[in-house]
Coordinates of C-alpha atoms in Angstrom, one line a residue:
M103 CA -3.3 -20.5 16.4
R104 CA -6.0 -21.4 13.7
A105 CA -3.9 -21.9 10.8
I106 CA -4.4 -22.5 7.5
G107 CA -2.2 -24.1 4.6
Y108 CA -1.6 -23.3 1.0
F109 CA 0.4 -24.8 -1.6
T110 CA 0.3 -25.3 -5.5
I111 CA 0.4 -28.2 -7.1
N112 CA 1.9 -29.4 -11.5
P113 CA -0.8 -31.6 -12.4
E114 CA 1.3 -32.6 -15.7
T115 CA 3.4 -35.2 -13.2
R116 CA 2.9 -38.3 -12.1
N117 CA 2.2 -37.7 -8.9
G118 CA 0.3 -34.4 -8.9
R119 CA -2.5 -36.0 -6.8
A120 CA 0.0 -37.8 -4.2
S121 CA 1.9 -34.8 -4.3
A122 CA -1.4 -32.3 -3.3
E123 CA -1.2 -35.1 -0.4
R124 CA 1.8 -35.2 0.9
L125 CA 1.9 -31.8 1.1
S126 CA -1.1 -31.7 3.6
Q127 CA 0.1 -33.8 5.2
A128 CA 3.0 -32.1 5.6
F129 CA 1.6 -28.9 6.8
Q130 CA -0.5 -31.4 9.5
E131 CA 2.4 -32.2 10.8
Y132 CA 3.3 -28.8 11.3
C133 CA 0.4 -27.6 13.4
Q134 CA 1.3 -30.9 15.6
V135 CA 4.4 -29.7 16.0
G136 CA 3.8 -26.1 16.6
R137 CA 0.6 -26.5 18.7
H138 CA -1.7 -24.5 16.3
I139 CA -5.0 -25.7 14.5
P140 CA -5.4 -26.7 11.2
H141 CA -8.8 -25.4 9.9
G142 CA -8.3 -27.2 5.9
T143 CA -5.9 -26.5 3.2
F144 CA -5.9 -24.4 0.0
A145 CA -4.5 -25.0 -3.2
D146 CA -3.4 -23.6 -6.9
L147 CA -2.2 -25.2 -9.8
K148 CA 2.1 -24.7 -10.1
G149 CA 1.6 -20.8 -12.1
E150 CA -1.3 -19.9 -11.2
G151 CA -0.1 -19.0 -7.6
G152 CA -3.2 -16.1 -6.1
G153 CA -5.3 -17.9 -8.5
T154 CA -8.9 -19.6 -6.8
G155 CA -7.5 -20.9 -4.8
W156 CA -5.8 -18.2 -2.7
Q157 CA -9.0 -15.9 -3.2
E158 CA -11.1 -18.6 -2.3
M159 CA -8.6 -18.8 1.2
M160 CA -9.2 -14.5 1.4
E161 CA -12.9 -15.5 1.6
F162 CA -13.1 -17.1 4.2
I163 CA -10.9 -15.2 6.3
R164 CA -12.5 -12.3 5.8
D165 CA -16.0 -13.9 5.2
S166 CA -14.7 -15.6 9.0
R167 CA -13.7 -12.0 11.2
L168 CA -10.6 -13.9 12.4
G169 CA -6.8 -13.5 12.3
Y170 CA -4.4 -16.9 11.2
L171 CA -1.2 -18.6 9.9
V172 CA -1.3 -19.7 6.8
V173 CA 1.5 -21.7 5.6
T174 CA 3.1 -22.5 3.0
P175 CA 5.8 -24.8 2.2
D176 CA 7.9 -21.7 0.5
A177 CA 7.3 -18.9 -1.1
G178 CA 8.1 -19.9 -4.2
H179 CA 4.4 -20.8 -3.8
L180 CA 2.5 -17.4 -3.1
G181 CA 3.3 -16.2 -7.1
E182 CA 6.4 -16.9 -9.9
T183 CA 8.1 -13.8 -9.4
L184 CA 9.5 -11.6 -6.1
E185 CA 6.7 -9.8 -6.6
E186 CA 4.2 -10.9 -6.3
Q187 CA 5.0 -13.2 -3.7
V188 CA 5.5 -9.6 -1.8
E189 CA 2.1 -8.7 -3.0
R190 CA 0.5 -12.5 -1.2
V191 CA 2.4 -11.5 1.7
L192 CA 0.7 -7.8 2.0
E193 CA -2.7 -9.0 1.3
M194 CA -2.8 -12.0 4.7
D195 CA -0.7 -8.8 6.3
A196 CA -4.0 -6.5 5.0
L197 CA -6.8 -9.2 7.0
S198 CA -5.0 -10.0 10.3
S199 CA -3.5 -13.8 9.1
K200 CA 0.1 -13.9 9.0
V201 CA 2.5 -15.7 6.5
V202 CA 4.8 -18.5 7.2
C203 CA 6.9 -21.2 4.7
D204 CA 7.4 -24.6 6.9
D205 CA 11.2 -24.5 6.2
L206 CA 14.0 -24.5 9.3
D207 CA 16.7 -22.4 7.9
L208 CA 13.7 -19.6 6.4
P209 CA 10.6 -19.4 7.7
D210 CA 9.4 -15.9 7.1
P211 CA 8.2 -15.3 3.9
L212 CA 10.3 -12.2 2.7
Q213 CA 13.8 -13.5 3.8
N214 CA 12.7 -17.4 2.0
A215 CA 11.3 -14.9 -1.5
L216 CA 14.8 -13.2 -1.8
R217 CA 16.8 -16.3 -0.8
G218 CA 18.0 -15.8 -4.2
S219 CA 20.0 -13.3 -3.5
R220 CA 23.4 -13.8 -2.4
E221 CA 23.2 -11.5 0.5
A222 CA 20.0 -12.7 1.9
A223 CA 21.0 -15.9 1.7
R224 CA 25.0 -14.4 4.1
R225 CA 23.0 -12.6 6.3
S226 CA 20.3 -15.5 7.5
E227 CA 23.0 -17.5 7.8
R228 CA 24.5 -15.6 9.8
I229 CA 21.8 -14.7 12.1
R230 CA 19.5 -17.5 11.4
A231 CA 20.9 -19.3 14.9
G232 CA 20.5 -16.5 17.1
M233 CA 17.6 -14.7 15.5
M234 CA 15.4 -18.0 16.5
A235 CA 16.8 -19.0 19.7
K236 CA 15.5 -15.4 21.1
A237 CA 12.2 -15.5 19.0
A238 CA 11.7 -18.4 20.8
R239 CA 12.7 -17.1 24.1
G240 CA 10.0 -14.2 22.8
L241 CA 13.5 -11.8 23.3
G242 CA 13.3 -8.5 21.0
I243 CA 14.7 -9.2 17.7
G244 CA 15.6 -5.3 15.8
K245 CA 14.6 -2.4 17.0
P246 CA 11.5 -2.5 19.1
P247 CA 8.3 -0.7 18.2
Y248 CA 7.2 2.8 19.4
G249 CA 6.3 2.4 23.2
Y250 CA 9.0 -0.1 24.3
Y251 CA 13.2 0.1 24.1
I252 CA 15.3 -3.7 24.7
T253 CA 17.3 -4.0 27.7
A254 CA 20.8 -5.7 27.0
D255 CA 19.0 -8.6 28.4
G256 CA 17.1 -8.1 25.1
A257 CA 13.4 -7.8 26.9
F258 CA 11.5 -5.7 26.3
H259 CA 10.3 -2.7 28.6
V260 CA 7.4 -0.3 28.9
S261 CA 8.4 3.8 27.6
P262 CA 6.5 5.7 29.7
K263 CA 6.3 8.7 27.4
E264 CA 6.7 7.2 24.4
S265 CA 3.5 4.5 26.0
E266 CA 1.8 7.6 26.7
V267 CA 1.7 8.3 23.0
V268 CA 0.4 4.4 22.1
R269 CA -2.4 4.9 24.4
R270 CA -3.5 8.5 23.6
I271 CA -3.6 6.6 19.8
F272 CA -5.7 4.4 20.4
R273 CA -8.4 6.2 22.4
L274 CA -8.6 9.2 20.2
Y275 CA -8.5 6.4 16.6
L276 CA -11.6 5.1 19.4
E277 CA -13.9 8.6 19.8
P278 CA -16.9 9.2 17.4
G279 CA -15.8 10.2 14.5
G280 CA -12.3 9.2 15.3
S281 CA -9.5 8.2 12.3
V282 CA -6.6 7.8 11.2
R283 CA -6.2 11.4 10.0
S284 CA -8.0 12.9 13.3
V285 CA -5.1 11.1 14.8
A286 CA -2.2 11.9 13.0
S287 CA -3.8 15.5 12.7
A288 CA -4.0 15.3 16.2
L289 CA -0.4 14.7 17.3
N290 CA 1.1 17.4 15.2
A291 CA -1.0 19.9 16.7
R292 CA 0.7 19.3 19.8
N293 CA 3.9 19.1 18.4
V294 CA 4.7 14.8 19.0
R295 CA 6.7 13.5 17.8
T296 CA 7.4 10.4 16.2
R297 CA 10.7 8.0 17.6
K298 CA 12.5 9.2 14.7
G299 CA 12.1 13.5 15.2
R300 CA 8.8 13.5 12.2
R301 CA 5.8 14.7 12.2
W302 CA 2.6 11.5 12.5
S303 CA 1.5 10.7 9.7
L304 CA -1.8 8.2 8.3
V305 CA 1.1 5.1 7.8
T306 CA 2.7 5.8 11.2
V307 CA 0.3 6.5 12.7
R308 CA -1.0 3.6 11.6
D309 CA 1.0 0.3 11.9
V310 CA 0.8 1.6 15.5
L311 CA -3.0 0.7 15.5
R312 CA -2.6 -3.0 13.9
N313 CA 0.3 -3.5 16.2
A314 CA 0.6 -6.7 18.3
A315 CA 2.6 -6.0 19.6
Y316 CA 1.0 -4.0 22.5
I317 CA -1.3 -6.2 23.9
G318 CA 2.0 -7.7 24.5
T319 CA 2.1 -10.8 22.2
Y320 CA 5.4 -11.0 20.3
H321 CA 5.2 -12.2 16.4
R322 CA 8.4 -13.0 14.7
F323 CA 9.5 -16.0 12.0
G324 CA 5.6 -17.7 12.3
M325 CA 5.3 -17.6 16.3
R326 CA 2.9 -15.9 17.6
I327 CA 3.8 -15.9 22.0
P328 CA 1.3 -14.1 23.9
G329 CA 2.1 -12.2 27.4
S330 CA 5.6 -11.9 26.9
Y331 CA 5.9 -8.7 28.2
E332 CA 3.7 -6.2 29.5
P333 CA 0.4 -5.3 27.6
I334 CA 0.1 -0.3 26.4
V335 CA -2.7 -1.3 25.9
S336 CA -5.8 -4.1 26.2
A337 CA -6.7 -6.5 24.1
S338 CA -10.3 -5.3 24.2
E339 CA -9.0 -1.7 22.9
F340 CA -7.2 -3.4 20.3
R341 CA -9.6 -5.6 19.2
Q342 CA -12.0 -2.9 18.7
A343 CA -8.7 -0.8 17.1
Q344 CA -8.7 -4.5 14.4
D345 CA -12.9 -4.1 14.0
K346 CA -13.1 -0.5 12.8
M347 CA -10.5 -0.6 10.9
Q348 CA -11.3 -4.0 9.3
A349 CA -15.4 -2.5 8.2
R350 CA -13.2 1.0 7.1
S351 CA -10.8 -0.8 4.6
P352 CA -12.3 -1.3 0.7
S353 CA -12.3 -5.3 0.8
Q354 CA -15.1 -4.7 3.3
R355 CA -16.7 -2.1 1.2
N356 CA -19.5 -2.5 -2.0
S357 CA -17.0 -2.6 -4.8
H358 CA -17.2 1.1 -7.1
P359 CA -15.1 1.3 -9.8
A360 CA -11.8 3.0 -9.0
P361 CA -12.7 7.1 -9.9
V362 CA -10.1 9.1 -13.2
F363 CA -8.6 11.7 -12.7
L364 CA -7.9 13.5 -15.6
L365 CA -5.2 15.3 -14.4
S366 CA -3.2 12.3 -13.2
G367 CA 0.7 12.6 -13.6
V368 CA 1.1 16.1 -14.5
L369 CA 0.1 17.6 -11.9
Y370 CA 2.1 19.9 -9.6
C371 CA 2.1 21.8 -7.0
R372 CA 3.5 24.7 -7.2
Y373 CA 4.3 25.7 -2.8
C374 CA 6.1 22.9 -3.0
G375 CA 6.9 21.5 -5.8
K376 CA 5.3 18.0 -5.6
R377 CA 3.1 15.9 -7.8
M378 CA -0.7 16.0 -7.1
M379 CA -2.3 12.7 -6.2
G380 CA -5.7 12.6 -6.3
I381 CA -8.2 11.0 -3.4
V382 CA -11.0 10.4 -2.7
R383 CA -13.1 11.4 0.8
R384 CA -16.5 9.5 0.8
Q385 CA -19.3 10.6 3.8
T386 CA -22.8 8.8 5.3
W387 CA -25.3 10.3 6.8
Q388 CA -28.7 9.9 7.9
K389 CA -31.6 11.9 6.8
K390 CA -34.8 13.3 8.3
D391 CA -36.4 10.1 6.8
G392 CA -34.4 7.8 8.6
E393 CA -32.7 6.5 5.5
R394 CA -28.7 6.3 4.7
A395 CA -27.1 8.2 2.3
R396 CA -23.5 8.3 0.8
A397 CA -21.4 10.5 -1.0
Q398 CA -17.9 10.3 -2.5
Y399 CA -15.8 13.6 -3.4
R400 CA -12.6 14.3 -5.1
Y401 CA -9.8 16.2 -4.3
Y402 CA -5.8 16.9 -5.6
Q403 CA -3.3 17.5 -3.1
C404 CA 0.3 17.1 -2.9
Q405 CA 2.0 14.2 -1.5
S406 CA 4.0 16.5 0.5
R407 CA 0.9 17.1 2.2
I408 CA -0.9 13.5 2.2
N409 CA 2.8 11.9 3.2
R410 CA 3.4 14.5 6.2
N411 CA 1.4 16.8 6.1
Q412 CA 4.3 19.1 5.0
C413 CA 2.8 22.2 2.8
G414 CA 0.4 24.2 3.9
Y415 CA -1.7 24.0 0.0
R416 CA -5.1 23.1 1.5
T417 CA -7.3 20.7 -1.1
M418 CA -9.3 21.6 -4.0
R419 CA -12.2 20.0 -5.6
A420 CA -10.9 18.7 -9.0
G421 CA -14.0 19.1 -10.9
E422 CA -13.7 22.1 -10.2
L423 CA -10.3 22.4 -11.6
E424 CA -10.2 19.5 -14.4
E425 CA -12.4 21.5 -16.0
E426 CA -11.2 24.7 -15.2
V427 CA -8.2 23.3 -16.6
V428 CA -9.6 21.3 -20.0
R429 CA -11.7 25.1 -20.5
I430 CA -7.7 27.0 -20.9
V431 CA -6.7 24.1 -22.9
R432 CA -9.1 24.1 -25.5
E433 CA -9.4 27.5 -25.7
R434 CA -5.6 27.7 -26.4
L435 CA -5.7 24.9 -28.5
A436 CA -8.7 26.7 -30.9
A437 CA -6.7 29.5 -30.8
G438 CA -4.6 27.9 -32.9
E439 CA -1.7 27.8 -30.1
R440 CA 0.8 24.6 -29.3
G441 CA 4.0 24.5 -28.1
E442 CA 7.3 26.0 -28.1
D443 CA 7.8 23.7 -31.0
P444 CA 5.4 20.3 -32.3
G445 CA 6.7 19.2 -34.9
D446 CA 9.5 19.2 -32.7
V447 CA 9.2 15.6 -30.3
S448 CA 13.2 16.0 -29.4
W449 CA 11.4 16.4 -26.0
L450 CA 10.4 12.1 -26.1
A451 CA 13.9 10.8 -26.0
G452 CA 14.3 13.4 -22.6
D453 CA 11.6 12.0 -21.6
K454 CA 12.3 7.9 -22.4
A455 CA 15.6 7.9 -21.0
R456 CA 14.3 9.6 -17.3
S457 CA 10.9 7.2 -17.8
E458 CA 13.1 4.0 -17.8
A459 CA 16.2 5.2 -15.4
A460 CA 12.9 6.0 -12.7
M461 CA 11.6 2.3 -13.6
H462 CA 15.7 1.1 -12.8
S463 CA 15.4 3.4 -9.7
L464 CA 11.9 1.8 -9.1
D465 CA 13.3 -1.1 -8.5
K466 CA 16.0 -0.4 -6.3
Q467 CA 14.1 1.3 -4.2
F468 CA 11.6 -2.2 -3.6
M469 CA 14.4 -4.4 -3.3
E470 CA 15.1 -2.1 -0.6
G471 CA 12.5 -2.4 0.9
V472 CA 11.4 -6.0 0.8
Q473 CA 15.3 -6.6 2.2
R474 CA 14.2 -4.6 4.9
A475 CA 10.7 -5.4 6.0
A476 CA 12.3 -9.5 6.1
S477 CA 15.5 -8.1 8.3
G478 CA 12.3 -6.8 10.5
T479 CA 13.4 -2.5 10.3
M480 CA 10.7 -1.9 7.9
S481 CA 7.2 -2.9 9.1
L482 CA 4.7 -4.7 6.8
S483 CA 1.9 -1.6 6.3
T484 CA 5.0 0.8 5.6
L485 CA 6.1 -1.7 2.8
R486 CA 3.0 -1.9 1.6
G487 CA 1.9 1.7 1.0
G488 CA 4.7 2.3 -1.2
L489 CA 4.3 -0.6 -3.0
E490 CA 0.9 0.1 -3.7
Q491 CA 3.1 3.9 -4.7
L492 CA 5.7 2.4 -6.7
R493 CA 2.9 0.4 -8.9
A494 CA 1.6 3.6 -9.5
F495 CA 4.4 5.3 -10.8
K496 CA 5.8 2.4 -12.5
Q497 CA 2.2 2.2 -14.8
E498 CA 2.9 5.3 -15.5
L499 CA 6.6 5.6 -16.3
G500 CA 5.7 2.4 -19.1
E501 CA 3.8 3.8 -20.8
Q502 CA 5.4 6.8 -20.5
A503 CA 8.9 5.0 -22.1
R504 CA 6.9 3.5 -24.4
E505 CA 5.3 6.3 -26.3
A506 CA 8.7 7.8 -26.9
G507 CA 10.4 5.6 -28.4
D508 CA 8.4 5.9 -31.3
C509 CA 7.9 9.5 -32.6
A510 CA 6.4 9.4 -35.8
A511 CA 4.2 8.0 -33.4
A512 CA 3.9 9.9 -30.9
R513 CA 3.9 13.2 -32.9
T514 CA 0.2 11.9 -34.7
R515 CA -0.9 10.5 -31.6
L516 CA -0.2 14.2 -29.8
E517 CA -2.5 16.0 -33.1
T518 CA -5.4 13.4 -33.0
N519 CA -5.4 14.1 -29.5
V520 CA -5.6 17.1 -30.0
W521 CA -9.0 16.6 -32.8
K522 CA -10.5 15.1 -29.9
L523 CA -9.9 17.4 -27.4
L524 CA -12.0 20.3 -29.4
N525 CA -14.0 17.9 -31.4
E526 CA -15.1 14.4 -29.7
W527 CA -14.3 15.7 -25.3
D528 CA -18.0 15.6 -24.3
D529 CA -18.3 11.9 -25.5
L530 CA -15.4 10.5 -24.4
P531 CA -15.2 8.0 -21.4
D532 CA -13.8 9.4 -18.3
A533 CA -10.6 7.0 -19.2
E534 CA -10.0 8.0 -22.5
R535 CA -9.7 12.1 -21.7
R536 CA -7.3 11.3 -19.1
D537 CA -5.2 9.8 -21.6
V538 CA -6.5 12.3 -24.7
L539 CA -5.5 15.2 -22.1
R540 CA -2.1 14.2 -20.7
S541 CA -0.8 13.3 -24.1
V542 CA -1.3 17.0 -24.9
V543 CA -0.3 19.0 -22.0
S544 CA 3.1 18.6 -20.2
K545 CA 2.8 19.8 -17.2
V546 CA 0.0 21.5 -14.8
T547 CA 0.7 23.6 -12.0
V548 CA -1.2 25.1 -9.0
K549 CA -1.3 27.1 -6.6
R550 CA -4.7 29.4 -5.2
G551 CA -6.5 27.5 -7.3
R552 CA -5.0 28.7 -10.6
P553 CA -4.1 26.3 -12.8
E554 CA -1.1 27.1 -15.0
I555 CA -0.4 25.0 -17.9
T556 CA 2.5 24.1 -20.4
L557 CA 1.3 22.6 -23.4
R558 CA 3.4 19.7 -25.6

């Protein structure tokens, strides 16, 4: 397999250069033993895992449009914290590449990153020998991918019923106009369920499309064994699906500033009670003169609708809803209306406690997610989606907790932002508009396009 070496070096030590040469030589030896094809090494300074060297490596992989095995001495070279290390692993997975540690005991990067955990250490020690031996023979470890089942001897076999669903997923996606969303909708419309009996979501469909298991390739612990078992789709179909997803990936498009959603964090669906999230849809079409035109549209949609189509609420254009909310809020504030008691900021203490408790819960969820991915019971795609949501929530909660730490400042800031909303709104940049509106409004619920607003 094509392999790239990545490591960090400490320039402050006397043997910093020798260390770099030693790590490069270790990478060459790893490739020789594993019969991988070395394609060079990239390095960063210690404490800068994911720095310039890492970015150059990502550009190299992206430009080549090929997948690589990224070999690093251990997970500590990927970043200083567990979150940074996991992020590096997910970045490579998004480029159809895999990270492996040059560590006989813990080659899996997530397990290596969790080495400091006593529980992970005990678990890896107990199962390492058996799992590595099975993996070397291409035998199944943990739950088999959807479309396969594993017999008592560890061999993979095609599930007739599930394999037909897998083929349908690839066929629908590769049709003109096919997308991950349209595939999920088609499956749910026919009442097709996942192995757990759930509706298909964007994440579960994407996991199927990205899984090389469906061309008979076993991939675990840095080992890639083609032809391990009967494929469900052809290599050509799988490659077309990867190319299509990569072409649609944000990393392949021209970078544009992320659109601002003014109601982020305060908007809820009155149908199901879940928080509503901002989504962006892009459209490309050809004009009569042959030129290509592009446009993007902002919408709000509830989380349960996005994740598993479990809410009947349809999308609503963000601009129309934001304009209506701002109009109502300005009218009420201009009339002198405030929250139940604008001088009472006791709600801040409750907000701070809830924010801190929620952040603690999110940290726990993150650790559990990494442990599940390290044990093979959660895909990296699922972990990536969860991590992105957790980060957004943590950032939001962190801001709320900081604001709740100073009651006097919060009260002053509230009155200042009321004045800005009434007198300077048209001149404010979108990011500041969002912050101003969020500090004045505690909650907005919407049903049939009608917002109900609770002021602070």
